[in-house]
CSV table of C-alpha atoms in Angstrom, one decimal:
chain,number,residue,atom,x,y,z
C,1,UNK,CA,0.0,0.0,0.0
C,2,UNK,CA,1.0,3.3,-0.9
C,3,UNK,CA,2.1,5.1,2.0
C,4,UNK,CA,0.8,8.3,1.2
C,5,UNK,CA,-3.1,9.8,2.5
C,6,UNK,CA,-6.2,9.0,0.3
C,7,UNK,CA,-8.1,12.2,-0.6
C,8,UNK,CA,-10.5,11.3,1.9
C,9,UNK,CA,-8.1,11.3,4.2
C,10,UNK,CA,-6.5,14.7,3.7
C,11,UNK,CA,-9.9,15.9,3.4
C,12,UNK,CA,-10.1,15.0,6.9
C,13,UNK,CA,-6.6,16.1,7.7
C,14,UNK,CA,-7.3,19.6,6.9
C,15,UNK,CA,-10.8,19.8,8.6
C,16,UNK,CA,-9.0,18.7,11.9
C,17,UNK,CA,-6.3,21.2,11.1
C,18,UNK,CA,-7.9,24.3,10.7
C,19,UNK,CA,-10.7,23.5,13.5
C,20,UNK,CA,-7.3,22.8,16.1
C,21,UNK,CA,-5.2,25.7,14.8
C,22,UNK,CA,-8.2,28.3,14.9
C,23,UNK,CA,-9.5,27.1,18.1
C,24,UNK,CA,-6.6,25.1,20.6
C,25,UNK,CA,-3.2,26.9,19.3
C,26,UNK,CA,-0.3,26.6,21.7
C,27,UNK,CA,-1.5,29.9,23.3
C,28,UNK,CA,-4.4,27.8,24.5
C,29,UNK,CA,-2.7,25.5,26.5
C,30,UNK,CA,-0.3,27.9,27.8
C,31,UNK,CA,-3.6,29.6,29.7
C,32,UNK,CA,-5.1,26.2,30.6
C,33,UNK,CA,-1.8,26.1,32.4
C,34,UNK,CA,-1.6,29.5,33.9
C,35,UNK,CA,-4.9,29.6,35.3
C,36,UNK,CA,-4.5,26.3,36.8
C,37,UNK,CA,-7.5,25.1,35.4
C,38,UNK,CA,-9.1,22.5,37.0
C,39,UNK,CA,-10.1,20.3,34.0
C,40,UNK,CA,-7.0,20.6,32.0
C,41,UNK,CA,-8.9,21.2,29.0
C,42,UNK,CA,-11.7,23.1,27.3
C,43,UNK,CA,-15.0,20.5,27.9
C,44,UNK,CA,-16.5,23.7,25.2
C,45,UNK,CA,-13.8,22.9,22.7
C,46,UNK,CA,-14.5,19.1,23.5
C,47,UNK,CA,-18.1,19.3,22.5
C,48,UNK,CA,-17.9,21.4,19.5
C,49,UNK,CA,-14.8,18.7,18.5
C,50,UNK,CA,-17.2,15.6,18.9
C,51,UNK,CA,-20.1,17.7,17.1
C,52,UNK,CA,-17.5,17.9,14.4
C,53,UNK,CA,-17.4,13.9,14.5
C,54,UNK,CA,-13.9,13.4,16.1
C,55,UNK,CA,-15.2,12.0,19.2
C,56,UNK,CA,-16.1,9.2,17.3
C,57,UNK,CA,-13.7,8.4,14.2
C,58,UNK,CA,-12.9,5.0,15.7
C,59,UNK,CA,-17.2,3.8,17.0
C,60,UNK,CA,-18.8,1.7,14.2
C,61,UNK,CA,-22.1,3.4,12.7
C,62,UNK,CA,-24.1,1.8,14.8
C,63,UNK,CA,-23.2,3.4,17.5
C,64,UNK,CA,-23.1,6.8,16.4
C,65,UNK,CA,-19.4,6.7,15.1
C,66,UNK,CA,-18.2,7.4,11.9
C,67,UNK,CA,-16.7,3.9,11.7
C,68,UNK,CA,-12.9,5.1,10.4
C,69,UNK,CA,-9.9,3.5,10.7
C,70,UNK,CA,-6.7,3.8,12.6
C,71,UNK,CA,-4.8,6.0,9.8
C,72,UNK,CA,-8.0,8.3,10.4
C,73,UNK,CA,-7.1,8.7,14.1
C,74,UNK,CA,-3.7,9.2,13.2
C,75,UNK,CA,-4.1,12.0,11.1
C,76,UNK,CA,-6.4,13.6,13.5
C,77,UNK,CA,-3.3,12.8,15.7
C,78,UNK,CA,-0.7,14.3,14.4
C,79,UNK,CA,-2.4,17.8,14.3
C,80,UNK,CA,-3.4,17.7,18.0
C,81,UNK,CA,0.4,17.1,17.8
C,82,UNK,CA,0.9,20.3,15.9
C,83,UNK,CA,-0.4,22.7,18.6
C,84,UNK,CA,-0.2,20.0,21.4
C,85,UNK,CA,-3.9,20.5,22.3
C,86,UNK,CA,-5.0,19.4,25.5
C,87,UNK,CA,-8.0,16.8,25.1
C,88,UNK,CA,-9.2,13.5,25.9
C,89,UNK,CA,-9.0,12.3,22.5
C,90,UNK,CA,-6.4,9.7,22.9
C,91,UNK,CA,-7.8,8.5,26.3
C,92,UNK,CA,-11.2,8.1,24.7
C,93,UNK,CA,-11.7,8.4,21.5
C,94,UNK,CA,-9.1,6.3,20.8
C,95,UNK,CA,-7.9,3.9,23.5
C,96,UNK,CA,-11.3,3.4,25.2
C,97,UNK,CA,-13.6,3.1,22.0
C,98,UNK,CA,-11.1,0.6,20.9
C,99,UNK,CA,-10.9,-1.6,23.8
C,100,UNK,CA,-15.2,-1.4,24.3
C,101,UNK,CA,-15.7,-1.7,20.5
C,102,UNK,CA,-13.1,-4.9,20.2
C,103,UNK,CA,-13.4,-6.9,23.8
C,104,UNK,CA,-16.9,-5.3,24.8
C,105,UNK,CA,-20.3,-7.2,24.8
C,106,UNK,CA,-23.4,-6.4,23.2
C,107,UNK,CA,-24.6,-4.8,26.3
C,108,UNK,CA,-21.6,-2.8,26.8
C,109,UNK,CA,-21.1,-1.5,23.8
C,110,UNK,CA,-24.5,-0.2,23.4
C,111,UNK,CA,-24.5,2.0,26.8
C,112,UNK,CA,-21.1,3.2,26.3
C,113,UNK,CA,-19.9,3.8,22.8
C,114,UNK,CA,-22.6,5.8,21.5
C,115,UNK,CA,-21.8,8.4,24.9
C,116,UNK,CA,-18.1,8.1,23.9
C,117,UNK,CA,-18.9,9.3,20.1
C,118,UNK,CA,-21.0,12.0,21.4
C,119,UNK,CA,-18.4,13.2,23.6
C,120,UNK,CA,-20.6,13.0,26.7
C,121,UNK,CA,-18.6,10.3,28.0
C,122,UNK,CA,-14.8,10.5,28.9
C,123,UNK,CA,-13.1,6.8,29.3
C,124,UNK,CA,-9.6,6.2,30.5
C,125,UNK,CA,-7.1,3.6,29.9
C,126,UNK,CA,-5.4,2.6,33.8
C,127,UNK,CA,-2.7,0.1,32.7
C,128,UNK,CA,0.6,1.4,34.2
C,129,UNK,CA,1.5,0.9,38.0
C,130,UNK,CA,4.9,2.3,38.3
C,131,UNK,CA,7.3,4.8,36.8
C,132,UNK,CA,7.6,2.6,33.3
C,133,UNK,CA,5.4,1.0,30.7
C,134,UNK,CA,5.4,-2.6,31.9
C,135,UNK,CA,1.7,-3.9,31.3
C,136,UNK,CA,3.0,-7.6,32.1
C,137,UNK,CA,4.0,-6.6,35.5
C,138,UNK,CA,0.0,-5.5,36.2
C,139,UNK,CA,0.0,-6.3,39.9
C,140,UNK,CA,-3.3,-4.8,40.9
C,141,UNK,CA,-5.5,-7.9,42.3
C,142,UNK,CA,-9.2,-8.7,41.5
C,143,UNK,CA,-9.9,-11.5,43.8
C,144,UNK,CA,-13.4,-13.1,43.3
C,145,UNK,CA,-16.1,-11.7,45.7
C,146,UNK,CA,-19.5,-13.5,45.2
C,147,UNK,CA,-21.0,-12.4,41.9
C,148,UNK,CA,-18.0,-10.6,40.8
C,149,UNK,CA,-14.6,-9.4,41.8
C,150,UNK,CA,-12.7,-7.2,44.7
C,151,UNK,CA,-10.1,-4.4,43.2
C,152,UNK,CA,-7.1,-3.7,45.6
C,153,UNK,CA,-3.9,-2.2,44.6
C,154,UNK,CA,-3.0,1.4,42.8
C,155,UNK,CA,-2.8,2.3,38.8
C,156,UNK,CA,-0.1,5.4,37.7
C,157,UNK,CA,-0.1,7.8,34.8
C,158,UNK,CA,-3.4,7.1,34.1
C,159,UNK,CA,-4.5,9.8,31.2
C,160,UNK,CA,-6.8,11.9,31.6
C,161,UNK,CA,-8.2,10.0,34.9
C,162,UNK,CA,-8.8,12.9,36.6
C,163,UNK,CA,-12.0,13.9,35.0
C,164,UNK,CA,-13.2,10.3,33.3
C,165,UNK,CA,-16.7,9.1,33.8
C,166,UNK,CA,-15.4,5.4,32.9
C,167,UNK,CA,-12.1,3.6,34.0
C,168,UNK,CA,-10.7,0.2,31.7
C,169,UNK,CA,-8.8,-1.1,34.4
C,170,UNK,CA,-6.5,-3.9,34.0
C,171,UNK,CA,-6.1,-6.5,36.9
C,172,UNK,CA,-4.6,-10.1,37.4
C,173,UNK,CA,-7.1,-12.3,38.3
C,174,UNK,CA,-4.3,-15.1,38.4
C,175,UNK,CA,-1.0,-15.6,38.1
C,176,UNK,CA,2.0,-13.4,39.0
C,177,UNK,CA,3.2,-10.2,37.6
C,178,UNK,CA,5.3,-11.1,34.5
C,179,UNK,CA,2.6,-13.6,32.7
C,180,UNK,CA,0.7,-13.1,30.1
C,181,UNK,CA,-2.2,-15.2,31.5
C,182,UNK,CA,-4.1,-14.1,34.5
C,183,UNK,CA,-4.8,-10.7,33.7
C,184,UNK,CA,-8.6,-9.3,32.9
C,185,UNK,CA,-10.1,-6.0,32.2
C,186,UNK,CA,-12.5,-4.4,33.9
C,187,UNK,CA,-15.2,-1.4,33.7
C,188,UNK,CA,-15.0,0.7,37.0
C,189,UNK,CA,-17.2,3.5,37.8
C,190,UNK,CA,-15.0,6.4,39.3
C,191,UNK,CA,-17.8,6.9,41.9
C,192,UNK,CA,-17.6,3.4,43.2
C,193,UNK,CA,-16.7,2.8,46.8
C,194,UNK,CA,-13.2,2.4,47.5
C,195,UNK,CA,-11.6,3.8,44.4
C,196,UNK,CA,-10.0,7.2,45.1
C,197,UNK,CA,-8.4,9.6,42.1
C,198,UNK,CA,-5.6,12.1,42.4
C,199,UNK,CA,-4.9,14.4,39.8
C,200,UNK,CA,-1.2,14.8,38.8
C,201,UNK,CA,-0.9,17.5,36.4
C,202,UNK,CA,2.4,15.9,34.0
C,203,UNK,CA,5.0,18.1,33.5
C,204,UNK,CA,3.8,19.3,29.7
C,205,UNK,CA,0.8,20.8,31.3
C,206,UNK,CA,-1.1,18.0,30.6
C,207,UNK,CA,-2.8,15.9,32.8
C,208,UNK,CA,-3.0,12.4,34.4
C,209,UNK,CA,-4.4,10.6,37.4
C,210,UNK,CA,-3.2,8.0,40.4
C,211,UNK,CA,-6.1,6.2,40.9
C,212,UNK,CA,-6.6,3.4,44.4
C,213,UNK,CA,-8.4,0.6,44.7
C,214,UNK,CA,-9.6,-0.6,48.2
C,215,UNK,CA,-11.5,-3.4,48.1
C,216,UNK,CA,-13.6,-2.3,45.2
C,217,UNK,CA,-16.6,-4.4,44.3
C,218,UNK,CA,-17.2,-5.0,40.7
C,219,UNK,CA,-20.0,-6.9,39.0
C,220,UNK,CA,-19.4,-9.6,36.6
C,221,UNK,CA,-21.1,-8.1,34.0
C,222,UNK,CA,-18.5,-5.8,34.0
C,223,UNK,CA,-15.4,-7.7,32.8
C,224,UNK,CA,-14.4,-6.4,29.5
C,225,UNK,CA,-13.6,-9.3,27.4
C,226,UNK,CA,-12.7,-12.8,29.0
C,227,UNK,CA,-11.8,-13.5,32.4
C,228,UNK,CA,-7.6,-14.6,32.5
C,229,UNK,CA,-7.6,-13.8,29.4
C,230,UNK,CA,-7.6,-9.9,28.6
C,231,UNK,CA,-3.7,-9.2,27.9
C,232,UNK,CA,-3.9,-10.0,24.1
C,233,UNK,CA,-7.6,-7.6,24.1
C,234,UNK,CA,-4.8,-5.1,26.1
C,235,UNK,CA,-2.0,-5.4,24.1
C,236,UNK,CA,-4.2,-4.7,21.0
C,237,UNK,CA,-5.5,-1.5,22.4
C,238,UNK,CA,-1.9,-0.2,23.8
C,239,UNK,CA,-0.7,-0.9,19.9
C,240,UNK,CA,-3.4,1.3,18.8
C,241,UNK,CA,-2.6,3.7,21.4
C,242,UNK,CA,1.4,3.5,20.5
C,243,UNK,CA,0.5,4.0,16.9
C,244,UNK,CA,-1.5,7.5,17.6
C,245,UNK,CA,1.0,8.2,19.9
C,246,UNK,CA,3.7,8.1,17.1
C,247,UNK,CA,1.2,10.0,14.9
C,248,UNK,CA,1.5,13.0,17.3
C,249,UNK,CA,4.9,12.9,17.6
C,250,UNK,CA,5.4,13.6,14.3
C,251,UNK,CA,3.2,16.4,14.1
C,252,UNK,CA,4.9,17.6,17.3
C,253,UNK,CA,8.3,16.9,15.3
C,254,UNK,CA,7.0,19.1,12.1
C,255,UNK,CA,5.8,22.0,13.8
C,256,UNK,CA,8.9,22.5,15.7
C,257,UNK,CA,11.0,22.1,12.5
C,258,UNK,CA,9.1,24.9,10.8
C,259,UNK,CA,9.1,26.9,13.4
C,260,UNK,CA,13.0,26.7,13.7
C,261,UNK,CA,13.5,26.8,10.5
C,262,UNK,CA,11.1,30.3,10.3
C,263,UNK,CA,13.9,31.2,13.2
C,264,UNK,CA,17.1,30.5,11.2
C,265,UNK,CA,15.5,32.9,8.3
C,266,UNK,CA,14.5,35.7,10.9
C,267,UNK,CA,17.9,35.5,13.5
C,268,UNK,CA,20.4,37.7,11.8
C,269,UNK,CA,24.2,37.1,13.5
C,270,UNK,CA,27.4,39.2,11.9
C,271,UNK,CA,24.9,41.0,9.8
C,272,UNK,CA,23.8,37.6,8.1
C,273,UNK,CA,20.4,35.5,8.8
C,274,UNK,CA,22.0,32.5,11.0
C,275,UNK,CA,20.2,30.1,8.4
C,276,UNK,CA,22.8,31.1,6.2
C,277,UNK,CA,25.3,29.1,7.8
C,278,UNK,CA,26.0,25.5,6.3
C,279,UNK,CA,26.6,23.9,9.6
C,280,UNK,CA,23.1,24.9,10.7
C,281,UNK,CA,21.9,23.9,7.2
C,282,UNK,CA,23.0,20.3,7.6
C,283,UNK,CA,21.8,19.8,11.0
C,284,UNK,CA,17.7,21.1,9.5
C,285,UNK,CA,18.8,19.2,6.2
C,286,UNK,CA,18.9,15.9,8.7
C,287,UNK,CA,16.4,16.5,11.1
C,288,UNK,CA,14.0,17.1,7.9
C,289,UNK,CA,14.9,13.4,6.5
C,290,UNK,CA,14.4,12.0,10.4
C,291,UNK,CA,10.6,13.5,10.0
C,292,UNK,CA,10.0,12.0,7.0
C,293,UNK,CA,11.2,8.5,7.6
C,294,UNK,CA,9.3,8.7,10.6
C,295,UNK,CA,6.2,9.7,8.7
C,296,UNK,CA,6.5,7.0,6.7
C,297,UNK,CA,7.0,4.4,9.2
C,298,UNK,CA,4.3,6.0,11.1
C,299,UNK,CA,2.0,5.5,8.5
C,300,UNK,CA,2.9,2.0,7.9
C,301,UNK,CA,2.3,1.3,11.5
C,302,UNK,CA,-1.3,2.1,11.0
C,303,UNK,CA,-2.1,1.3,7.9
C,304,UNK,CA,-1.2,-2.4,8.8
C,305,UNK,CA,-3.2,-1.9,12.4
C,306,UNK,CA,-6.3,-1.0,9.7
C,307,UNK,CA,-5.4,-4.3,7.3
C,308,UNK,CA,-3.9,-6.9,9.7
C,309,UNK,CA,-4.2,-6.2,13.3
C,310,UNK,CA,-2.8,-9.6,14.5
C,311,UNK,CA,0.1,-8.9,12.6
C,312,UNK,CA,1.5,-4.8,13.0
C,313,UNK,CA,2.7,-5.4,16.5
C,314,UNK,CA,6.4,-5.2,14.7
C,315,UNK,CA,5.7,-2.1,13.1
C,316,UNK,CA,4.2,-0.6,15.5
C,317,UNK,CA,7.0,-1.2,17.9
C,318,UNK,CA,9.0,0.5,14.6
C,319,UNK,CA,7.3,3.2,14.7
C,320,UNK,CA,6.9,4.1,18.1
C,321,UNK,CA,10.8,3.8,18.7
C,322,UNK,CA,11.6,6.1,15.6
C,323,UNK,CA,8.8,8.7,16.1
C,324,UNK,CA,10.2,8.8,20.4
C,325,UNK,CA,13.9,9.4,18.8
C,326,UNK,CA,13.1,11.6,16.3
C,327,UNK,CA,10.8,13.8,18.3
C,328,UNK,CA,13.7,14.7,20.9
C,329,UNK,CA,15.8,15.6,18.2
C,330,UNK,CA,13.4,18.2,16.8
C,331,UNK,CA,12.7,19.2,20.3
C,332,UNK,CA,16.7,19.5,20.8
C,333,UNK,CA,17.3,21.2,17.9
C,334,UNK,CA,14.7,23.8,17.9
C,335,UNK,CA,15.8,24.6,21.3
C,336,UNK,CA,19.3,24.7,20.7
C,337,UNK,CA,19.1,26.4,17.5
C,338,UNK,CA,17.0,29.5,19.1
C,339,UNK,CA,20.0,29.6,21.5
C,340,UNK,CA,19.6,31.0,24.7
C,341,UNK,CA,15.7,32.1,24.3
C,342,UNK,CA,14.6,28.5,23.5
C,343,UNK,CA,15.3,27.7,27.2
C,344,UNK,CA,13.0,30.8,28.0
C,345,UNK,CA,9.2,30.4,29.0
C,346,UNK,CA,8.8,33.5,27.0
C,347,UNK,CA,9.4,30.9,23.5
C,348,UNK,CA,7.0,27.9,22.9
C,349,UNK,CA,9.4,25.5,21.7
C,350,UNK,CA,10.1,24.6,25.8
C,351,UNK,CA,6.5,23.1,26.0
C,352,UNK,CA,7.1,21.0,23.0
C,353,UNK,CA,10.1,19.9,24.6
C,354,UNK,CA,8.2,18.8,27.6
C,355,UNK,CA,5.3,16.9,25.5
C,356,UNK,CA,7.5,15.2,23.8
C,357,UNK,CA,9.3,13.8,26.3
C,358,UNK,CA,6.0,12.6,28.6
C,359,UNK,CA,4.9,11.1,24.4
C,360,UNK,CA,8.4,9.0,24.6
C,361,UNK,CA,7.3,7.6,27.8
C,362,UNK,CA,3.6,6.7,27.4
C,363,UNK,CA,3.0,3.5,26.2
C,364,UNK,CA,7.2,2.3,26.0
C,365,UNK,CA,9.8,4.1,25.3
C,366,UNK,CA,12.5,3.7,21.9
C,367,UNK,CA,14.5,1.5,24.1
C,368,UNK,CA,10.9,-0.5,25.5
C,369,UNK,CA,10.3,-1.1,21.7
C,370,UNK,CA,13.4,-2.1,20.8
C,371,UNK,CA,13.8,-4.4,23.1
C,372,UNK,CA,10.1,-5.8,21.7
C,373,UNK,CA,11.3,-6.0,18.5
C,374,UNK,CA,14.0,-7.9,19.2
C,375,UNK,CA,12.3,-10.5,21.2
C,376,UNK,CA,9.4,-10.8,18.2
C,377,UNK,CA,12.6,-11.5,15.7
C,378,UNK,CA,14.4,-14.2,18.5
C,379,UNK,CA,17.4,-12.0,19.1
């Protein structure tokens, strides 16, 4: 497959593009964080974007969606990437409605998916439980309690938990930390007794949640999936998640270029524009190849999530390694390349520094995916 966009698809690129840019620009973030605002985003913004459709790219027709695929989500993506808007697209629009739409039941996916594409519904992904992405090591217990399960342990880094109306928790039901059996996911209401949220606002401005369980009852009717059996419905979802996580790292990556490059035309040094010098020519000639080889891994990532699912795990891993590098390149260069000012609060380049780096961690970092790859190829 060509790995270029259909017409369709920049169609939908630059509706996405000139809704972000005209209504979320990096000015928009920098007051979310300046006011302290207790959402972390604009829930206005958030209904106008799933009016738009946005909300729900990824829900089949059925359920009020627009029944798109991953590529779609990724382009969508990459310009919240652009202008590093603040929303719970990714938590979801993308993670969530992915996890309900491929492990959920007839039940659950009728109450849920349809709130999710409307927008009235914020879901969050709680996977991690400690300073790294290591879903195998999912220690949170769900021990059986008469018709269902008890919930005891803590979840990390969980995106956009703070305000989410739905938790997909994942637990080990058997097993030890490590294996691949034993673990299930779970719907948890937010409200329920013995689960306790606390914000942690990351240090891009954005915003995540620590969440504890103590002895939280759950119904069965609320397993997502099968019981013991949810860490290949999991692993799905967090390669969906890595591959739109790539996607807005290399918007991230372009806007930063361009903006440096508008820089090296602008900065004039010993009466000449600083862009005028050859080493600083070579070092945007390279960083403008890194960005498109990313792009195109990116997009290959995603276009084989959309074709064979069972089967992109390796080039998602691919892409999610190059898009982490690549990213703090830009983010390095563009600072280093505005000089002193790029360190300044004053210049925007610092908070795309800071996204990209929280982007490298979520979901594995280059070294994470490396170390995937090489155990899928028997190293």
């Amino acid at each position: 497959m060509a790995l270029v966009l259909t017409e369709e698809q920049s169609m939908l690129r630059d509706s996405a593009r000139g809704l972000i840019s005209d209504k979320a620009p990096v000015s928009h973030l920098r007051h979310l964080r300046d006011t302290k605002d207790a959402t972390g985003f604009s829930r206005e913004f958030w209904k106008e974007f799933a009016e738009m459709g946005f909300a729900g790219l990824l829900v089949a027709e059925e359920f009020g969606g627009s029944g798109l695929g991953f590529v779609e989500a990724g382009v969508v993506m990459e310009e919240i990437g652009r202008t590093l808007m603040p929303s719970p697209f990714l938590s979801s629009a993308v993670l969530a409605a992915s996890a309900l739409s491929r492990g959920g039941s007839a039940a659950q996916k009728s109450e849920h998916l349809p709130r999710i594409s409307s927008g009235a519904l914020i879901a969050a992904l709680a996977v991690d439980e400690g300073s790294k992405h290591r879903p195998l090591q999912t220690a949170l217990k769900a021990v059986r309690s008469g018709n269902g399960f008890r919930l005891s342990g803590a979840k990390a880094l969980v995106v956009d938990g703070h305000v989410a109306d739905l938790f997909i928790v994942a637990a080990r039901t058997a097993g030890s930390p490590g294996e691949r059996d034993g673990v299930t996911l779970f719907l948890v209401d937010p409200k329920a007794k013995g689960l306790s949220t606390e914000r942690t606002i990351m240090v891009d401005a954005h915003n995540a949640a620590r969440i504890d369980f103590d002895q939280v009852e759950i119904d069965a009717d609320h397993v997502l999936g099968e019981v013991d059996q949810g860490f290949a419905l999991l692993e799905g979802v967090l390669n969906i998640g890595r591959g739109a996580v790539a996607s807005e790292m290399v918007g991230l990556s372009e806007e930063v270029f361009s903006r440096t490059v508008t820089y090296l035309k602008e900065r004039k040094q010993f009466g000449r524009a600083i862009g005028e010098f050859q080493a600083l020519q070579h070092r945007a000639a390279q960083l403008y190849i890194d960005i498109e080889i990313t792009r195109a891994a990116v997009l290959k990532a995603l276009q084989a999530l959309d074709g064979q699912f069972d089967k992109a795990a390796a080039a998602v891993a691919v892409a999610k390694a190059r898009a982490g590098t690549t990213a703090t390149r830009a983010v390095q260069e563009g600072v280093q390349m505005h000089g002193g000012m790029g360190m300044t609060d004053q210049f925007d380049i610092g908070f795309f520094m800071k996204r990209a780096r929280v982007c490298e961690e979520l979901f594995g970092d280059a070294n994470y995916h490396a170390d995937q790859l090489a155990r899928m190829r028997s190293y």
